[in-house]
Amino acid sequence: MAKKVLIVDDSQTVRHQIALALRPSGYEIVEAVDGVDAREKVDDSIAIVLCDVNMPRMNGLEFLEAIKRDERNASLPVVMLTTEGNPGMIDRAKKAGAKGWIVKPFKAELLTAAVAKLIAARR
C-alpha cells in the first residue's frame, strides 16, 4: 500500500517540487491549497502532512492546531515546510504538535529522509 503524503501549500509550484522529490520513493501525493482544504483531506489514509505556514483562509499553524484537537490525529506527523524562521512560530508549532520545521528552499534528499523516518516512527 502506498504511503500518502498530504502537501499543504498555496503555491502550486512548491506542491509540485515536493511531489517531484517524494514520488520516486513511492509516496502517493494528496494536495491541498490551504488549511481549510487540508482539513477536508485529512483522514486515516494520510501518513504524514507537510504544511506551509503562510496561506490564505487558514494558515498552517491554525490548521495544525485544529487537526491536533481531534484525538484521531494525535499520532499524525506534521512537518512545517516554510520560508519562516521566526522562533515564536517554531515554538507555537512545536507546542501544537509539529514533528519538524524545514525552511524552504529544501533539499529533496533530506525531505525524503525526514518523511521516511517520521512515517516509520509512527508505526
mmCIF file with all atom_site columns, C-alpha atoms in Angstrom:
data_model
loop_
_atom_site.group_PDB
_atom_site.id
_atom_site.type_symbol
_atom_site.label_atom_id
_atom_site.label_alt_id
_atom_site.label_comp_id
_atom_site.label_asym_id
_atom_site.label_entity_id
_atom_site.label_seq_id
_atom_site.pdbx_PDB_ins_code
_atom_site.Cartn_x
_atom_site.Cartn_y
_atom_site.Cartn_z
_atom_site.occupancy
_atom_site.B_iso_or_equiv
_atom_site.pdbx_formal_charge
_atom_site.auth_seq_id
_atom_site.auth_comp_id
_atom_site.auth_asym_id
_atom_site.auth_atom_id
_atom_site.pdbx_PDB_model_num
ATOM 1   C CA . MET A 1 1   ? 0.000   0.000  0.000  1.00 0.00 ? 1   MET A CA 1
ATOM 2   C CA . ALA A 1 2   ? 1.323   3.444  -0.935 1.00 0.00 ? 2   ALA A CA 1
ATOM 3   C CA . LYS A 1 3   ? 2.095   5.905  1.821  1.00 0.00 ? 3   LYS A CA 1
ATOM 4   C CA . LYS A 1 4   ? 0.019   9.047  1.368  1.00 0.00 ? 4   LYS A CA 1
ATOM 5   C CA . VAL A 1 5   ? 1.620   12.432 1.939  1.00 0.00 ? 5   VAL A CA 1
ATOM 6   C CA . LEU A 1 6   ? -0.632  15.480 2.278  1.00 0.00 ? 6   LEU A CA 1
ATOM 7   C CA . ILE A 1 7   ? 1.132   18.565 0.903  1.00 0.00 ? 7   ILE A CA 1
ATOM 8   C CA . VAL A 1 8   ? -0.450  21.818 2.069  1.00 0.00 ? 8   VAL A CA 1
ATOM 9   C CA . ASP A 1 9   ? 0.824   24.940 0.303  1.00 0.00 ? 9   ASP A CA 1
ATOM 10  C CA . ASP A 1 10  ? -0.861  27.807 -1.530 1.00 0.00 ? 10  ASP A CA 1
ATOM 11  C CA . SER A 1 11  ? 1.904   27.691 -4.148 1.00 0.00 ? 11  SER A CA 1
ATOM 12  C CA . GLN A 1 12  ? 1.240   25.145 -6.881 1.00 0.00 ? 12  GLN A CA 1
ATOM 13  C CA . THR A 1 13  ? 4.936   25.322 -7.804 1.00 0.00 ? 13  THR A CA 1
ATOM 14  C CA . VAL A 1 14  ? 6.019   24.343 -4.284 1.00 0.00 ? 14  VAL A CA 1
ATOM 15  C CA . ARG A 1 15  ? 3.474   21.494 -4.130 1.00 0.00 ? 15  ARG A CA 1
ATOM 16  C CA . HIS A 1 16  ? 4.864   20.259 -7.453 1.00 0.00 ? 16  HIS A CA 1
ATOM 17  C CA . GLN A 1 17  ? 8.500   20.474 -6.212 1.00 0.00 ? 17  GLN A CA 1
ATOM 18  C CA . ILE A 1 18  ? 7.662   18.471 -3.080 1.00 0.00 ? 18  ILE A CA 1
ATOM 19  C CA . ALA A 1 19  ? 5.766   15.868 -5.117 1.00 0.00 ? 19  ALA A CA 1
ATOM 20  C CA . LEU A 1 20  ? 8.732   15.527 -7.504 1.00 0.00 ? 20  LEU A CA 1
ATOM 21  C CA . ALA A 1 21  ? 11.018  14.933 -4.514 1.00 0.00 ? 21  ALA A CA 1
ATOM 22  C CA . LEU A 1 22  ? 8.791   12.281 -2.900 1.00 0.00 ? 22  LEU A CA 1
ATOM 23  C CA . ARG A 1 23  ? 7.173   10.325 -5.765 1.00 0.00 ? 23  ARG A CA 1
ATOM 24  C CA . PRO A 1 24  ? 10.367  8.440  -6.765 1.00 0.00 ? 24  PRO A CA 1
ATOM 25  C CA . SER A 1 25  ? 10.374  6.897  -3.254 1.00 0.00 ? 25  SER A CA 1
ATOM 26  C CA . GLY A 1 26  ? 6.863   5.537  -3.795 1.00 0.00 ? 26  GLY A CA 1
ATOM 27  C CA . TYR A 1 27  ? 4.806   8.124  -1.943 1.00 0.00 ? 27  TYR A CA 1
ATOM 28  C CA . GLU A 1 28  ? 1.284   8.903  -3.083 1.00 0.00 ? 28  GLU A CA 1
ATOM 29  C CA . ILE A 1 29  ? 0.642   12.651 -3.059 1.00 0.00 ? 29  ILE A CA 1
ATOM 30  C CA . VAL A 1 30  ? -2.517  14.442 -1.923 1.00 0.00 ? 30  VAL A CA 1
ATOM 31  C CA . GLU A 1 31  ? -2.502  18.228 -2.397 1.00 0.00 ? 31  GLU A CA 1
ATOM 32  C CA . ALA A 1 32  ? -4.314  20.996 -0.539 1.00 0.00 ? 32  ALA A CA 1
ATOM 33  C CA . VAL A 1 33  ? -4.183  24.743 -1.276 1.00 0.00 ? 33  VAL A CA 1
ATOM 34  C CA . ASP A 1 34  ? -4.663  25.979 2.318  1.00 0.00 ? 34  ASP A CA 1
ATOM 35  C CA . GLY A 1 35  ? -5.623  24.852 5.815  1.00 0.00 ? 35  GLY A CA 1
ATOM 36  C CA . VAL A 1 36  ? -9.352  24.765 5.076  1.00 0.00 ? 36  VAL A CA 1
ATOM 37  C CA . ASP A 1 37  ? -8.809  22.500 2.057  1.00 0.00 ? 37  ASP A CA 1
ATOM 38  C CA . ALA A 1 38  ? -6.345  20.353 4.028  1.00 0.00 ? 38  ALA A CA 1
ATOM 39  C CA . ARG A 1 39  ? -8.759  19.797 6.940  1.00 0.00 ? 39  ARG A CA 1
ATOM 40  C CA . GLU A 1 40  ? -11.198 18.231 4.483  1.00 0.00 ? 40  GLU A CA 1
ATOM 41  C CA . LYS A 1 41  ? -8.478  15.884 3.190  1.00 0.00 ? 41  LYS A CA 1
ATOM 42  C CA . VAL A 1 42  ? -7.033  14.635 6.493  1.00 0.00 ? 42  VAL A CA 1
ATOM 43  C CA . ASP A 1 43  ? -8.217  11.079 7.072  1.00 0.00 ? 43  ASP A CA 1
ATOM 44  C CA . ASP A 1 44  ? -6.850  7.714  8.213  1.00 0.00 ? 44  ASP A CA 1
ATOM 45  C CA . SER A 1 45  ? -5.125  7.143  4.860  1.00 0.00 ? 45  SER A CA 1
ATOM 46  C CA . ILE A 1 46  ? -2.733  10.094 5.316  1.00 0.00 ? 46  ILE A CA 1
ATOM 47  C CA . ALA A 1 47  ? 0.677   9.003  6.685  1.00 0.00 ? 47  ALA A CA 1
ATOM 48  C CA . ILE A 1 48  ? 2.225   12.476 7.100  1.00 0.00 ? 48  ILE A CA 1
ATOM 49  C CA . VAL A 1 49  ? 1.431   16.154 6.443  1.00 0.00 ? 49  VAL A CA 1
ATOM 50  C CA . LEU A 1 50  ? 3.905   18.683 5.007  1.00 0.00 ? 50  LEU A CA 1
ATOM 51  C CA . CYS A 1 51  ? 2.452   22.128 5.609  1.00 0.00 ? 51  CYS A CA 1
ATOM 52  C CA . ASP A 1 52  ? 3.329   25.715 4.717  1.00 0.00 ? 52  ASP A CA 1
ATOM 53  C CA . VAL A 1 53  ? 2.747   28.419 7.340  1.00 0.00 ? 53  VAL A CA 1
ATOM 54  C CA . ASN A 1 54  ? 1.693   31.495 5.352  1.00 0.00 ? 54  ASN A CA 1
ATOM 55  C CA . MET A 1 55  ? -1.524  30.724 3.440  1.00 0.00 ? 55  MET A CA 1
ATOM 56  C CA . PRO A 1 56  ? -4.889  32.422 2.887  1.00 0.00 ? 56  PRO A CA 1
ATOM 57  C CA . ARG A 1 57  ? -8.148  31.405 4.639  1.00 0.00 ? 57  ARG A CA 1
ATOM 58  C CA . MET A 1 58  ? -6.430  29.218 7.288  1.00 0.00 ? 58  MET A CA 1
ATOM 59  C CA . ASN A 1 59  ? -2.664  29.347 7.814  1.00 0.00 ? 59  ASN A CA 1
ATOM 60  C CA . GLY A 1 60  ? -0.512  26.345 8.636  1.00 0.00 ? 60  GLY A CA 1
ATOM 61  C CA . LEU A 1 61  ? -0.324  26.959 12.377 1.00 0.00 ? 61  LEU A CA 1
ATOM 62  C CA . GLU A 1 62  ? -4.123  27.312 12.622 1.00 0.00 ? 62  GLU A CA 1
ATOM 63  C CA . PHE A 1 63  ? -4.504  24.117 10.561 1.00 0.00 ? 63  PHE A CA 1
ATOM 64  C CA . LEU A 1 64  ? -2.049  22.253 12.807 1.00 0.00 ? 64  LEU A CA 1
ATOM 65  C CA . GLU A 1 65  ? -3.817  23.382 15.984 1.00 0.00 ? 65  GLU A CA 1
ATOM 66  C CA . ALA A 1 66  ? -7.226  22.481 14.516 1.00 0.00 ? 66  ALA A CA 1
ATOM 67  C CA . ILE A 1 67  ? -6.349  18.928 13.458 1.00 0.00 ? 67  ILE A CA 1
ATOM 68  C CA . LYS A 1 68  ? -4.428  18.175 16.660 1.00 0.00 ? 68  LYS A CA 1
ATOM 69  C CA . ARG A 1 69  ? -7.563  18.998 18.704 1.00 0.00 ? 69  ARG A CA 1
ATOM 70  C CA . ASP A 1 70  ? -9.012  15.781 17.222 1.00 0.00 ? 70  ASP A CA 1
ATOM 71  C CA . GLU A 1 71  ? -7.554  12.794 19.088 1.00 0.00 ? 71  GLU A CA 1
ATOM 72  C CA . ARG A 1 72  ? -7.708  10.682 15.897 1.00 0.00 ? 72  ARG A CA 1
ATOM 73  C CA . ASN A 1 73  ? -4.845  12.862 14.581 1.00 0.00 ? 73  ASN A CA 1
ATOM 74  C CA . ALA A 1 74  ? -2.723  12.655 17.742 1.00 0.00 ? 74  ALA A CA 1
ATOM 75  C CA . SER A 1 75  ? -0.081  10.420 16.119 1.00 0.00 ? 75  SER A CA 1
ATOM 76  C CA . LEU A 1 76  ? -0.250  12.038 12.650 1.00 0.00 ? 76  LEU A CA 1
ATOM 77  C CA . PRO A 1 77  ? 3.182   13.571 11.953 1.00 0.00 ? 77  PRO A CA 1
ATOM 78  C CA . VAL A 1 78  ? 3.018   17.164 10.710 1.00 0.00 ? 78  VAL A CA 1
ATOM 79  C CA . VAL A 1 79  ? 6.125   18.931 9.411  1.00 0.00 ? 79  VAL A CA 1
ATOM 80  C CA . MET A 1 80  ? 6.042   22.649 8.760  1.00 0.00 ? 80  MET A CA 1
ATOM 81  C CA . LEU A 1 81  ? 7.766   23.449 5.448  1.00 0.00 ? 81  LEU A CA 1
ATOM 82  C CA . THR A 1 82  ? 8.087   27.203 5.136  1.00 0.00 ? 82  THR A CA 1
ATOM 83  C CA . THR A 1 83  ? 10.239  30.234 4.415  1.00 0.00 ? 83  THR A CA 1
ATOM 84  C CA . GLU A 1 84  ? 9.623   31.381 8.014  1.00 0.00 ? 84  GLU A CA 1
ATOM 85  C CA . GLY A 1 85  ? 12.380  31.071 10.587 1.00 0.00 ? 85  GLY A CA 1
ATOM 86  C CA . ASN A 1 86  ? 10.591  33.001 13.334 1.00 0.00 ? 86  ASN A CA 1
ATOM 87  C CA . PRO A 1 87  ? 11.407  31.375 16.728 1.00 0.00 ? 87  PRO A CA 1
ATOM 88  C CA . GLY A 1 88  ? 7.965   32.268 18.100 1.00 0.00 ? 88  GLY A CA 1
ATOM 89  C CA . MET A 1 89  ? 6.251   30.498 15.210 1.00 0.00 ? 89  MET A CA 1
ATOM 90  C CA . ILE A 1 90  ? 8.533   27.476 15.565 1.00 0.00 ? 90  ILE A CA 1
ATOM 91  C CA . ASP A 1 91  ? 7.749   27.299 19.295 1.00 0.00 ? 91  ASP A CA 1
ATOM 92  C CA . ARG A 1 92  ? 3.994   27.603 18.622 1.00 0.00 ? 92  ARG A CA 1
ATOM 93  C CA . ALA A 1 93  ? 4.212   24.783 16.062 1.00 0.00 ? 93  ALA A CA 1
ATOM 94  C CA . LYS A 1 94  ? 6.124   22.508 18.468 1.00 0.00 ? 94  LYS A CA 1
ATOM 95  C CA . LYS A 1 95  ? 3.614   23.178 21.246 1.00 0.00 ? 95  LYS A CA 1
ATOM 96  C CA . ALA A 1 96  ? 0.782   22.348 18.839 1.00 0.00 ? 96  ALA A CA 1
ATOM 97  C CA . GLY A 1 97  ? 2.394   19.016 17.966 1.00 0.00 ? 97  GLY A CA 1
ATOM 98  C CA . ALA A 1 98  ? 4.533   19.607 14.857 1.00 0.00 ? 98  ALA A CA 1
ATOM 99  C CA . LYS A 1 99  ? 7.259   16.985 14.442 1.00 0.00 ? 99  LYS A CA 1
ATOM 100 C CA . GLY A 1 100 ? 9.586   19.248 12.493 1.00 0.00 ? 100 GLY A CA 1
ATOM 101 C CA . TRP A 1 101 ? 10.263  22.608 10.853 1.00 0.00 ? 101 TRP A CA 1
ATOM 102 C CA . ILE A 1 102 ? 12.011  22.703 7.475  1.00 0.00 ? 102 ILE A CA 1
ATOM 103 C CA . VAL A 1 103 ? 12.946  26.025 5.909  1.00 0.00 ? 103 VAL A CA 1
ATOM 104 C CA . LYS A 1 104 ? 12.487  26.440 2.151  1.00 0.00 ? 104 LYS A CA 1
ATOM 105 C CA . PRO A 1 105 ? 14.212  26.002 -0.161 1.00 0.00 ? 105 PRO A CA 1
ATOM 106 C CA . PHE A 1 106 ? 14.610  22.373 0.893  1.00 0.00 ? 106 PHE A CA 1
ATOM 107 C CA . LYS A 1 107 ? 16.978  19.630 -0.266 1.00 0.00 ? 107 LYS A CA 1
ATOM 108 C CA . ALA A 1 108 ? 14.938  16.808 -1.834 1.00 0.00 ? 108 ALA A CA 1
ATOM 109 C CA . GLU A 1 109 ? 17.015  14.008 -0.293 1.00 0.00 ? 109 GLU A CA 1
ATOM 110 C CA . LEU A 1 110 ? 16.761  15.493 3.209  1.00 0.00 ? 110 LEU A CA 1
ATOM 111 C CA . LEU A 1 111 ? 12.999  15.958 2.892  1.00 0.00 ? 111 LEU A CA 1
ATOM 112 C CA . THR A 1 112 ? 12.553  12.384 1.646  1.00 0.00 ? 112 THR A CA 1
ATOM 113 C CA . ALA A 1 113 ? 14.676  11.025 4.511  1.00 0.00 ? 113 ALA A CA 1
ATOM 114 C CA . ALA A 1 114 ? 12.718  13.037 7.105  1.00 0.00 ? 114 ALA A CA 1
ATOM 115 C CA . VAL A 1 115 ? 9.387   11.811 5.697  1.00 0.00 ? 115 VAL A CA 1
ATOM 116 C CA . ALA A 1 116 ? 10.545  8.170  5.748  1.00 0.00 ? 116 ALA A CA 1
ATOM 117 C CA . LYS A 1 117 ? 11.860  8.480  9.317  1.00 0.00 ? 117 LYS A CA 1
ATOM 118 C CA . LEU A 1 118 ? 8.672   10.086 10.673 1.00 0.00 ? 118 LEU A CA 1
ATOM 119 C CA . ILE A 1 119 ? 6.380   7.582  8.968  1.00 0.00 ? 119 ILE A CA 1
ATOM 120 C CA . ALA A 1 120 ? 8.469   4.673  10.289 1.00 0.00 ? 120 ALA A CA 1
ATOM 121 C CA . ALA A 1 121 ? 8.424   6.143  13.823 1.00 0.00 ? 121 ALA A CA 1
ATOM 122 C CA . ARG A 1 122 ? 4.621   6.312  13.750 1.00 0.00 ? 122 ARG A CA 1
ATOM 123 C CA . ARG A 1 123 ? 4.149   2.542  13.328 1.00 0.00 ? 123 ARG A CA 1
#
